[in-house]
Coordinates of C-alpha atoms (C1' of nucleotides) in Angstrom, one line a residue:
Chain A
X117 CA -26.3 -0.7 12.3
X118 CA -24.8 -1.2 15.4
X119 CA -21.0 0.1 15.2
X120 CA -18.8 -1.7 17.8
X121 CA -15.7 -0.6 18.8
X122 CA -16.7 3.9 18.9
X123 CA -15.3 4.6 15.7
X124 CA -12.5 7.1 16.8
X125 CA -13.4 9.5 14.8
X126 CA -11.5 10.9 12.1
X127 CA -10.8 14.7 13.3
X128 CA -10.8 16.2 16.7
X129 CA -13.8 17.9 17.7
X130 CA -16.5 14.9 19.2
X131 CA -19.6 15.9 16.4
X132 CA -22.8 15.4 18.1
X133 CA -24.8 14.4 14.8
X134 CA -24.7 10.4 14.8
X135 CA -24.7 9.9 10.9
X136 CA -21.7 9.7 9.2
X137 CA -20.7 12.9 7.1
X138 CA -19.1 11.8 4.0
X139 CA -19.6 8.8 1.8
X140 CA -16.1 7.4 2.4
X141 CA -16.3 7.3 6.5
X142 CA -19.5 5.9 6.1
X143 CA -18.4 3.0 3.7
X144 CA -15.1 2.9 5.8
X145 CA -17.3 1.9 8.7
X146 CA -20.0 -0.6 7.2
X147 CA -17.0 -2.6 5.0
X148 CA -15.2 -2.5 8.9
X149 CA -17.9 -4.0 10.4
X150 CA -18.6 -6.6 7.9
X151 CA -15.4 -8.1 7.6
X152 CA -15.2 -8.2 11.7
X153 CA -19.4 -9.9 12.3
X154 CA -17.6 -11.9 9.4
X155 CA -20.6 -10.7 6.6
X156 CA -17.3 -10.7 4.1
X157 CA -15.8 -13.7 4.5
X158 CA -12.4 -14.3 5.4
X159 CA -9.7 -14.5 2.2
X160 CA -12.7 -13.0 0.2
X161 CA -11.8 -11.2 -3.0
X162 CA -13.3 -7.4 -2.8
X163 CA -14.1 -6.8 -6.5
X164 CA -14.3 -3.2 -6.7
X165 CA -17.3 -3.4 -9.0
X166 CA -19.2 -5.7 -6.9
X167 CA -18.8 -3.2 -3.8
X168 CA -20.2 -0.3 -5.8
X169 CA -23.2 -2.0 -6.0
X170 CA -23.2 -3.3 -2.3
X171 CA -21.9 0.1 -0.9
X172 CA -23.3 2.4 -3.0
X173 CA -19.9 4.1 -3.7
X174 CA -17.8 4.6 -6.2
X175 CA -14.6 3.3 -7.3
X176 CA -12.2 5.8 -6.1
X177 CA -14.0 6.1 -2.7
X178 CA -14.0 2.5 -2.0
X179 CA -10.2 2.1 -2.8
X180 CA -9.9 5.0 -0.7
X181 CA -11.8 3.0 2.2
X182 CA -9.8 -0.5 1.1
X183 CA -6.7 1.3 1.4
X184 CA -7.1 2.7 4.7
X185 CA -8.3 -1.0 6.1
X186 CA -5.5 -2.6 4.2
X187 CA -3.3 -0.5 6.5
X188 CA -5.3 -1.8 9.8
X189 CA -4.7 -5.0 8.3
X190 CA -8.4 -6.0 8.2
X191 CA -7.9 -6.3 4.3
X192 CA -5.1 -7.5 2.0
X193 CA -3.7 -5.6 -0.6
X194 CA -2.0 -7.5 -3.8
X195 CA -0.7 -4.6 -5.9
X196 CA -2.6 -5.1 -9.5
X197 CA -4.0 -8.2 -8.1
X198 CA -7.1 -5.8 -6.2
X199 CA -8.0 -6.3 -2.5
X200 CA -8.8 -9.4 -0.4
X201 CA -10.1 -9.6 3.0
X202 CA -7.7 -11.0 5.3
X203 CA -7.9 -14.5 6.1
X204 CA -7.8 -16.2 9.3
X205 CA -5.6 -18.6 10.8
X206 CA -4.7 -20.2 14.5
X207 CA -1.5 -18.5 14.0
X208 CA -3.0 -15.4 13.3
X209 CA -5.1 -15.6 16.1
X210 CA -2.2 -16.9 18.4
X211 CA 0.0 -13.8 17.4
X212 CA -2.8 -11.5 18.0
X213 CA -4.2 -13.0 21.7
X214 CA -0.5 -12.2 23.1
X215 CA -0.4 -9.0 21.7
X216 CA -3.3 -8.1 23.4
X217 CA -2.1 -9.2 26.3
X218 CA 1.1 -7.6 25.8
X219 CA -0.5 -4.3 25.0
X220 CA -3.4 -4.4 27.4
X221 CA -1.5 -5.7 30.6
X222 CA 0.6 -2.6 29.8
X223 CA -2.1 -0.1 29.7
X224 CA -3.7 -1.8 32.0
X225 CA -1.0 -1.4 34.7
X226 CA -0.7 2.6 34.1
X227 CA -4.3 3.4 34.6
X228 CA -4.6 1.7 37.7
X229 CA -1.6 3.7 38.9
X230 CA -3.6 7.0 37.4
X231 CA -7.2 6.5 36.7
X232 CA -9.2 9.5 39.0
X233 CA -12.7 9.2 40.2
X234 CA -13.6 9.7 36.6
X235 CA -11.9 6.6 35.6
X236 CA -13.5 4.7 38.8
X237 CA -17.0 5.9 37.7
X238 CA -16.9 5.0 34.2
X239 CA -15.7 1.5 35.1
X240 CA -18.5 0.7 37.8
X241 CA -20.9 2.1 35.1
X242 CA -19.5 -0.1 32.3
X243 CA -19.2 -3.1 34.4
X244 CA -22.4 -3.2 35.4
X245 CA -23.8 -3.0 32.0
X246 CA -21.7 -5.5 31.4
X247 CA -23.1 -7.7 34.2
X248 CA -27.0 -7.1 33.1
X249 CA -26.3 -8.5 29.5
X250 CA -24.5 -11.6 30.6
X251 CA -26.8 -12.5 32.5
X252 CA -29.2 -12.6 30.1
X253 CA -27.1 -14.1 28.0
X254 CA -26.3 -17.2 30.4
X255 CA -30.3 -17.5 30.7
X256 CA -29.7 -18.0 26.9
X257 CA -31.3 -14.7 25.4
X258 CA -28.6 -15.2 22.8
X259 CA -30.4 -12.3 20.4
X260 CA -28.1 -9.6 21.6
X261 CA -24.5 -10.4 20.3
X262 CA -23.8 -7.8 19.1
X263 CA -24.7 -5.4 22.1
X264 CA -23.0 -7.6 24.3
X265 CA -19.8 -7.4 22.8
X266 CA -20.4 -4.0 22.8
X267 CA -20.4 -3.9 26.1
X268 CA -17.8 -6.5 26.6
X269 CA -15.6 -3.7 24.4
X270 CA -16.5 -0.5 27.1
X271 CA -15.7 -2.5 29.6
X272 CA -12.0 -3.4 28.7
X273 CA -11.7 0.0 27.4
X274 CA -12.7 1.5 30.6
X275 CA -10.2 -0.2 32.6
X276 CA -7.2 0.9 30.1
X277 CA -9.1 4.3 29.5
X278 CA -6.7 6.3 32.2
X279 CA -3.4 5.0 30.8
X280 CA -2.4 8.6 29.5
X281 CA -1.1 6.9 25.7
X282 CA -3.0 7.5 22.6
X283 CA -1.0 5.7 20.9
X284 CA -1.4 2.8 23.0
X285 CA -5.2 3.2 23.3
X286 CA -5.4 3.3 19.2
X287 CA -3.3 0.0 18.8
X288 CA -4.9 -1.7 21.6
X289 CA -8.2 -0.2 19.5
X290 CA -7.1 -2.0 16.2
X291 CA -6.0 -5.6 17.5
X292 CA -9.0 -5.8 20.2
X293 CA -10.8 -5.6 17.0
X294 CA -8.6 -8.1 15.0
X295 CA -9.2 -10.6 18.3
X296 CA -13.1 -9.3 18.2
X297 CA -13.2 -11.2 14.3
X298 CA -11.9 -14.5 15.6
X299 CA -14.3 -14.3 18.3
X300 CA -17.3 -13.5 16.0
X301 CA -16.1 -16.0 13.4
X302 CA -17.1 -19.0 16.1
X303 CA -20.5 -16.9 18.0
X304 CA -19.6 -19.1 21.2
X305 CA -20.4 -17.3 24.5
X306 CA -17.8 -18.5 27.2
X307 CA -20.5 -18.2 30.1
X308 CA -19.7 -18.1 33.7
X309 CA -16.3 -18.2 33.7
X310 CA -15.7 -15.5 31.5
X311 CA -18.3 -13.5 33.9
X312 CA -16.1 -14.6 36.8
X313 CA -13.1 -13.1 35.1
X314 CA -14.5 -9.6 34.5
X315 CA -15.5 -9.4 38.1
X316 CA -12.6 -10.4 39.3
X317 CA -10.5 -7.6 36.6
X318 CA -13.3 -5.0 38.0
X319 CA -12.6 -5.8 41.8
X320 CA -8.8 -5.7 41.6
X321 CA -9.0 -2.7 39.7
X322 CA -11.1 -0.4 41.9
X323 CA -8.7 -2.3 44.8
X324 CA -5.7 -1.1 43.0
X325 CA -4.2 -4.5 42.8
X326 CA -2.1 -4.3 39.8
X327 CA -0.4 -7.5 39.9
X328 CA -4.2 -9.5 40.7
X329 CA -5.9 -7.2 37.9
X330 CA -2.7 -8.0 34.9
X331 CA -2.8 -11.9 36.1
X332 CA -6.3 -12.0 35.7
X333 CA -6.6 -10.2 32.5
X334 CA -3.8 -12.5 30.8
X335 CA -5.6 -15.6 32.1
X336 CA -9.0 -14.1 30.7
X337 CA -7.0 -13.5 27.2
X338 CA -5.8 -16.9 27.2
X339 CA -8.5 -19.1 28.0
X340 CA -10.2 -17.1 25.4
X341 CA -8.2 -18.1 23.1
X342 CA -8.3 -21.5 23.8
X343 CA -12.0 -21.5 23.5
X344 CA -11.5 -20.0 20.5
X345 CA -9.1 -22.3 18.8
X346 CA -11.0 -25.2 19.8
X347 CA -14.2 -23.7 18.3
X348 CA -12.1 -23.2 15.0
X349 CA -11.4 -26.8 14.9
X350 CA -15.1 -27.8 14.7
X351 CA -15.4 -24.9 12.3
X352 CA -17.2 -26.0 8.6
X353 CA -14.7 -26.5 5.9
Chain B
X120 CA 16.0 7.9 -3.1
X121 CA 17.1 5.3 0.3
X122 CA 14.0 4.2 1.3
X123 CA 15.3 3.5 5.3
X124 CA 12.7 0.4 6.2
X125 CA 12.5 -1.5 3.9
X126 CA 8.9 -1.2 2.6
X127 CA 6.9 -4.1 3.0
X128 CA 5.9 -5.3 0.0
X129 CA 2.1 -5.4 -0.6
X130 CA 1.4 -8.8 -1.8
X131 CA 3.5 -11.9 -1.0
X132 CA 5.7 -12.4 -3.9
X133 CA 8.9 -10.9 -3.4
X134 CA 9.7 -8.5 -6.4
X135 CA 13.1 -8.7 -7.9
X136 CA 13.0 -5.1 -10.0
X137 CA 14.1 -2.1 -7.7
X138 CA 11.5 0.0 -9.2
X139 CA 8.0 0.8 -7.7
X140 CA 5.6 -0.7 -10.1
X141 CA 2.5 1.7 -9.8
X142 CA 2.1 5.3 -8.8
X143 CA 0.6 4.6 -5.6
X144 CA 3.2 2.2 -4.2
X145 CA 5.9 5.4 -5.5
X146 CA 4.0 8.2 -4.3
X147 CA 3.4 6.3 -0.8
X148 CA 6.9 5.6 -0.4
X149 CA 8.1 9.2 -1.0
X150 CA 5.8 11.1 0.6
X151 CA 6.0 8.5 3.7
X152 CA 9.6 9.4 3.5
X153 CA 9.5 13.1 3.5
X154 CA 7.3 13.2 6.2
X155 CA 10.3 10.9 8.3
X156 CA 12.3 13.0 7.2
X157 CA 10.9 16.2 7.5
X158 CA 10.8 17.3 4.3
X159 CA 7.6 18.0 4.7
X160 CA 7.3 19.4 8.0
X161 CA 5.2 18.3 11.2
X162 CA 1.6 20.2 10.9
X163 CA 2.1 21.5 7.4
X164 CA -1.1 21.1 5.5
X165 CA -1.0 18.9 2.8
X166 CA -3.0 20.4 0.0
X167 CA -3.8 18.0 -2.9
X168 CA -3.7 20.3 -5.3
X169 CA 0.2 21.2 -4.2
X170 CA 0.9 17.9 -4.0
X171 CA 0.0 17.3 -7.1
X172 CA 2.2 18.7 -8.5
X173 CA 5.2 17.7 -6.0
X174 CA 4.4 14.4 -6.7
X175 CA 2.6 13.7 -10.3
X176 CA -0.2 12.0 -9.3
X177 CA -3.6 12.4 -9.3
X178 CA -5.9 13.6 -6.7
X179 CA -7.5 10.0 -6.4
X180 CA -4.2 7.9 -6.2
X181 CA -2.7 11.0 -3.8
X182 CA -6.1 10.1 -1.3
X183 CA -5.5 6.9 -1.4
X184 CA -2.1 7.3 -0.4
X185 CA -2.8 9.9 2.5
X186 CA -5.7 7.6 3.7
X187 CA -2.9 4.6 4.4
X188 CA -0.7 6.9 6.2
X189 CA -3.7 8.6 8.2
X190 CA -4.1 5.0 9.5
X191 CA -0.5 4.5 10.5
X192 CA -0.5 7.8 12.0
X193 CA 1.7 9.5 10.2
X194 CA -0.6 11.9 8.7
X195 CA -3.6 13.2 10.1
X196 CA -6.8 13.6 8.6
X197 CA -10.0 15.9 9.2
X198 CA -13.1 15.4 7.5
X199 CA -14.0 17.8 5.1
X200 CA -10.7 19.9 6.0
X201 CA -8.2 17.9 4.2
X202 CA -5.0 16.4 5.9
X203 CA -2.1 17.5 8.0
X204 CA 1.5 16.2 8.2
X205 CA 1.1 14.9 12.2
X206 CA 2.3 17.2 14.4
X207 CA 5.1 16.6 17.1
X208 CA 5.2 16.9 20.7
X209 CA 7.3 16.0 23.7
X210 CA 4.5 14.0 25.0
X211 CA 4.3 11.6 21.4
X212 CA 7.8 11.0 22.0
X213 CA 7.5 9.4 25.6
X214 CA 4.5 7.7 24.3
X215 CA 6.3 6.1 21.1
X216 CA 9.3 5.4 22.9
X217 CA 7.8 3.6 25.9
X218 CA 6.0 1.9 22.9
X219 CA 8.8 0.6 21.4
X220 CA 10.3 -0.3 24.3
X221 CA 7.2 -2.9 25.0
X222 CA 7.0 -3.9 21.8
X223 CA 10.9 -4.3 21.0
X224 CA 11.5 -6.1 24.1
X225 CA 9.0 -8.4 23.6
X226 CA 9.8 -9.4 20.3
X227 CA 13.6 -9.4 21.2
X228 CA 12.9 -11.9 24.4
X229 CA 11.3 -14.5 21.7
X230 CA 13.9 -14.0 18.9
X231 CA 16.4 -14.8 21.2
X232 CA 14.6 -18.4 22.3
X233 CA 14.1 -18.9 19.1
X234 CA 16.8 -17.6 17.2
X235 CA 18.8 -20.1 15.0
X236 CA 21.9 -20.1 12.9
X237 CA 20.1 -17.9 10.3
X238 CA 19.2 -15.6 12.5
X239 CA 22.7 -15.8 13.9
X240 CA 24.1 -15.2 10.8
X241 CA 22.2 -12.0 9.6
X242 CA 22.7 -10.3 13.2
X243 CA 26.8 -10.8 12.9
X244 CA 26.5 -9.2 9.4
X245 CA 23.6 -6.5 10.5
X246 CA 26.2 -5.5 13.5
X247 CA 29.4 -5.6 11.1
X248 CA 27.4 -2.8 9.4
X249 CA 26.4 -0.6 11.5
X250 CA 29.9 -0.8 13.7
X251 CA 31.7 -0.2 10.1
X252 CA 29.5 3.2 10.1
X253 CA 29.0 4.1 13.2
X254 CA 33.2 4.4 13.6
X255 CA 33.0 6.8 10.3
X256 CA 30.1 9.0 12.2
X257 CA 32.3 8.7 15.1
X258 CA 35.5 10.3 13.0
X259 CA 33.3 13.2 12.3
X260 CA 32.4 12.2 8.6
X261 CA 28.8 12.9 8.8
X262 CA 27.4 13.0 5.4
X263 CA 25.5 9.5 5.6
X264 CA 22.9 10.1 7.8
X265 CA 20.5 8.0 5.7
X266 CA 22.6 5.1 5.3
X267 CA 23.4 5.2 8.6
X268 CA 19.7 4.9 10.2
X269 CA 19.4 2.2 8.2
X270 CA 21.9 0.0 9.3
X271 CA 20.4 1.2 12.5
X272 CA 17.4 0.0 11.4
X273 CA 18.5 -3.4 10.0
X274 CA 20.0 -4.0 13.2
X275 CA 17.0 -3.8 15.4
X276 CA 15.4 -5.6 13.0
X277 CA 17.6 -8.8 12.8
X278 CA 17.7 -8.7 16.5
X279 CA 13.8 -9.4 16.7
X280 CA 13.6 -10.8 13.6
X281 CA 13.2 -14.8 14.9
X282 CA 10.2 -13.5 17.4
X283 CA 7.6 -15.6 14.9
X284 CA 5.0 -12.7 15.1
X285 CA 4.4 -10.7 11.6
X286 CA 2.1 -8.9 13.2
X287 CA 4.3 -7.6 16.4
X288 CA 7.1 -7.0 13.9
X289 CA 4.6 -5.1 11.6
X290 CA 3.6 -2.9 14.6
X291 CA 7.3 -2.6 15.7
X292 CA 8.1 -1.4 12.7
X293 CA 5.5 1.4 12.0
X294 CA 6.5 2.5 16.0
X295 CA 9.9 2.7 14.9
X296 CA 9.3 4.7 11.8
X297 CA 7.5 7.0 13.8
X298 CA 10.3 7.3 17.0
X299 CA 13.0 8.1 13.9
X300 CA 11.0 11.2 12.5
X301 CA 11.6 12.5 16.0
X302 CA 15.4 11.4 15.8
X303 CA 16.0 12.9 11.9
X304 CA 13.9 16.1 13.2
X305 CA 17.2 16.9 16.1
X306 CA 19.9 15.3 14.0
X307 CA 22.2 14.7 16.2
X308 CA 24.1 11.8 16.9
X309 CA 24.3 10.2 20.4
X310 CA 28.0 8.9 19.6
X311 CA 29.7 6.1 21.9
X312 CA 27.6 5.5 24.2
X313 CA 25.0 4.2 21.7
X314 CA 27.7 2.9 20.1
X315 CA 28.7 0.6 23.2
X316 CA 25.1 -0.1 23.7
X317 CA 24.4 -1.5 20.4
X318 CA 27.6 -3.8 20.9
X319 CA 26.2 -4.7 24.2
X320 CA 23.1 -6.2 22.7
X321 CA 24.9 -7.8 20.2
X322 CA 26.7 -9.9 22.6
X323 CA 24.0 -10.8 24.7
X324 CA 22.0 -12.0 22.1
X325 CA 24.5 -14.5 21.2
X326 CA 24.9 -15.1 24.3
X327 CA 21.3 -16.1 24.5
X328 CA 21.4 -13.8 27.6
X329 CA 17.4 -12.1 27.7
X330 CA 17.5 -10.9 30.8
X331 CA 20.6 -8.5 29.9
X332 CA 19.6 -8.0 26.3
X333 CA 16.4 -6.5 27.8
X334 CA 17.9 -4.5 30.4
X335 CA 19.9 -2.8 27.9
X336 CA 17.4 -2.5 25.0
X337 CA 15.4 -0.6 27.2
X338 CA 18.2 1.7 28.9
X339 CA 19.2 2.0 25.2
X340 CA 15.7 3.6 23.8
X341 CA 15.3 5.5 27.1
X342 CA 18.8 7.4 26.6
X343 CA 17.8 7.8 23.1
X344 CA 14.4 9.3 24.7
X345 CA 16.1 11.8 26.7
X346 CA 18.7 12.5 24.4
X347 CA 15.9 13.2 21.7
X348 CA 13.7 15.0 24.0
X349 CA 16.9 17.6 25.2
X350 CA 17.5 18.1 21.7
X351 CA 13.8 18.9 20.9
X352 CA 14.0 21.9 23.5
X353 CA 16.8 23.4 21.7
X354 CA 14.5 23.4 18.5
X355 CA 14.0 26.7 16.1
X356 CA 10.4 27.8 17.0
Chain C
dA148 C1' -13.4 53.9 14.8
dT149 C1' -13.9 48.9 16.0
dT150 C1' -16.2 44.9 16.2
dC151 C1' -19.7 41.8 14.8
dG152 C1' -22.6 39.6 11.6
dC153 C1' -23.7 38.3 7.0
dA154 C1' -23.4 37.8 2.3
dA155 C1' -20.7 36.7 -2.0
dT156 C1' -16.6 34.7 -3.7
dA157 C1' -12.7 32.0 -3.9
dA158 C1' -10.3 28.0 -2.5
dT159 C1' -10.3 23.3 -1.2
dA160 C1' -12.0 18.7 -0.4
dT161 C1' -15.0 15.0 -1.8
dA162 C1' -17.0 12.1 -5.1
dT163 C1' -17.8 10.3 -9.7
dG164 C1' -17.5 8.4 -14.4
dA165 C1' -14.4 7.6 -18.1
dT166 C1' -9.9 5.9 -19.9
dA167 C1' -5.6 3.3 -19.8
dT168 C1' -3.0 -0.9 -18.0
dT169 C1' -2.7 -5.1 -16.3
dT170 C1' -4.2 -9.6 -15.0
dT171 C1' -7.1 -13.5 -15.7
dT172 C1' -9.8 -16.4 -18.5
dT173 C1' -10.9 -18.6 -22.7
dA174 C1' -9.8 -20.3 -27.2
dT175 C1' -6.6 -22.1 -30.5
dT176 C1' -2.8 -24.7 -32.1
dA177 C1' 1.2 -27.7 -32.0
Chain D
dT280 C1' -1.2 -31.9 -22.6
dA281 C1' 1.4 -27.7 -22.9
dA282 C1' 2.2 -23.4 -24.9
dT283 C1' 0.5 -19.4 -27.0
dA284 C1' -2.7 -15.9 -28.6
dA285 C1' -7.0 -13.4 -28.4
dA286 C1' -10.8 -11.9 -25.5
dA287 C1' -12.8 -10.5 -21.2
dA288 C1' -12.6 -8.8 -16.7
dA289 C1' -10.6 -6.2 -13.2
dT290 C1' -7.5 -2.8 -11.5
dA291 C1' -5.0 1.7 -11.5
dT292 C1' -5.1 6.3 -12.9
dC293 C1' -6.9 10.5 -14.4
dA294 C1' -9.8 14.8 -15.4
dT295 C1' -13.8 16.8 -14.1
dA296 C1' -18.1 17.9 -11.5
dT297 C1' -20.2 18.6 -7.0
dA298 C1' -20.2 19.9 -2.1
dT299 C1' -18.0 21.9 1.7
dT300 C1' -15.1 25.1 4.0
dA301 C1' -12.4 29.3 4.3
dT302 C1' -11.9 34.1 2.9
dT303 C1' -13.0 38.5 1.7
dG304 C1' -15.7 42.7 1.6
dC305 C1' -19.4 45.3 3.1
dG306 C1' -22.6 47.4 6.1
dA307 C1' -24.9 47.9 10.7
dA308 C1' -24.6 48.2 15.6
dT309 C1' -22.0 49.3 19.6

DNA sequence: ATTCGCAATAATATATGATATTTTTTATTA
DNA sequence: TAATAAAAAATATCATATATTATTGCGAAT
């Protein structure tokens, strides 16, 4: 499995082994993932026993797990009433789009004020990743979505990455993913303009333009969104 | 107990019995409480087995409830090492204030657009409160901290409360949660100035005046910052 | 002597299956 | 059809078993 957004992970020290310790950080992750490439459906009742099977865990650890993404908001709790994942709506996905803006203008801003040559390389590295995969993708190699997004996710990150707040990397972290669902939920690739867009973020960056890079961003955000919503329309059921 | 925000509910249905229905919801709200509080202090290691016994649950329910506040941040957990009350620093503080300050202002910019005579109404009332105790704190009497944060709290709240975004008001709120364990750790009390500030909000928001409402939101949390962060020095340990 | 490494042991966290409650569904009756 | 009661399903909680981490004590090497 490919695992998006990097899983911050739970403690400090950065473990070299890739496979996930314990049961419940590995069935934290997989249920995560689901719900977001949309493999639970939206407003989907989580029967506890029906995850055992699917997750090979038991009760106590997957309510752990539920509880946890209940917080995050990628599921619903109804107290007695067991767990749900959280549906999806065009005003969800309104509210979320301009919080992202709001939050990533905001980091956006600091860490061209302080990102270091480390900042600067990790950007030209991630942008040109980036690059290579849409590409294909515009050629219509559509078999990579997942890697794609991937990169699409390194990318943003990269530019916030110097903005010296944890706290505002982890609930940019959280909502990117929340925008991430919507985006999965419709599997339409933007194209060029979108491309455009992350070229123009990447030169306005490494120029320190703040004002270029936040206008940019927020437009990128928003037509998005609009492509987005649109797709939802046309959307079965 | 005063539970200071009022919890959100985990389902929909508004509940009209006071009490907590299950152990979780209970232990959740206590222990979320005593870590704002500092009853249990930042960094102290939670040990189930210890709290346990504090709060007459079992292990299961207890991990469930640490799990949900490991994702809000207000605990932290290490894999295979248990979980910590999260620790405090000076640097946290300029991070969750500046976070509030983008997230409040935000929200408070909207509410006032969209603010009508409902949202009126509950800001006179949420002010009435907290100018009827503020003047008692002011007079020295000094034995209601609790109540007092929360009409602090409420106030805030109905201020944003019209900003039609459940998820930035869900954010804003953890944020604040977490900026008033650093206020109830100094306990100290600002006095006039915040006094005159809260006032001055209150008037430009019926005013429908954003620009000012802003400027002194922000000038308000930053003066709280500092004040907190002077305070902090003068710490035991 | 002191430090270092390495067992053995104790303490703690993780995970599970079993039990008690509550909700939902089905069946029955007015 | 609506209301109610019994049965089934699902959740919430617990006590216990397993796996991991932390501690202690001992002996060898510096």
């Amino acid at each position: 499995m490919i695992m998006l957004t990097s899983a911050k992970p739970r403690d400090e020290r950065p473990s070299m082994s890739q496979t996930a310790p314990t049961v419940g950080s590995s069935t934290y992750e997989r249920i995560k993932h689901d719900i977001i490439f949309g493999d639970l459906a939206p407003g989907a009742k989580l029967k506890l026993d029906g995850l055992r099977n699917r997750y090979a865990a038991s009760v106590s650890t997957l309510r752990e797990t539920l509880n946890r993404l209940a917080s995050e908001g990628f599921v619903q709790a109804a107290e007695q009433r067991g767990f749900f994942v959280r549906p999806v709506s065009a005003t969800d996905l309104k509210e979320i789009a301009e919080l992202r803006i709001l939050l990533e203008c905001s980091a956006l801003e600091t860490s061209i004020e302080c990102g270091d040559a480390d900042w600067e390389g990790n950007l030209v590295a991630a942008h040109h990743k980036l690059h290579l995969i849409e590409q294909k993708m515009l050629d219509g190699d559509t078999s990579q979505k997942e890697l794609w997004k991937r990169y699409d996710w390194e990318f943003h990150q990269a530019l916030i990455q110097a903005c010296n707040s944890d706290n505002l990397l982890s609930l940019h972290g959280t909502i990117f993913d929340k925008y991430l669902r919507y985006q999965m939920l419709v599997l339409t690739h933007r194209g060029a303009p979108a491309i455009d867009e992350h070229k123009a973020m990447f030169d306005a960056a490494l120029a320190r333009d703040i004002a270029t890079a936040k206008d940019v961003l927020k437009g990128h955000i928003r037509s998005g969104l609009d492509h987005t919503l649109a797709a939802m329309n046309d959307l079965p059921k």
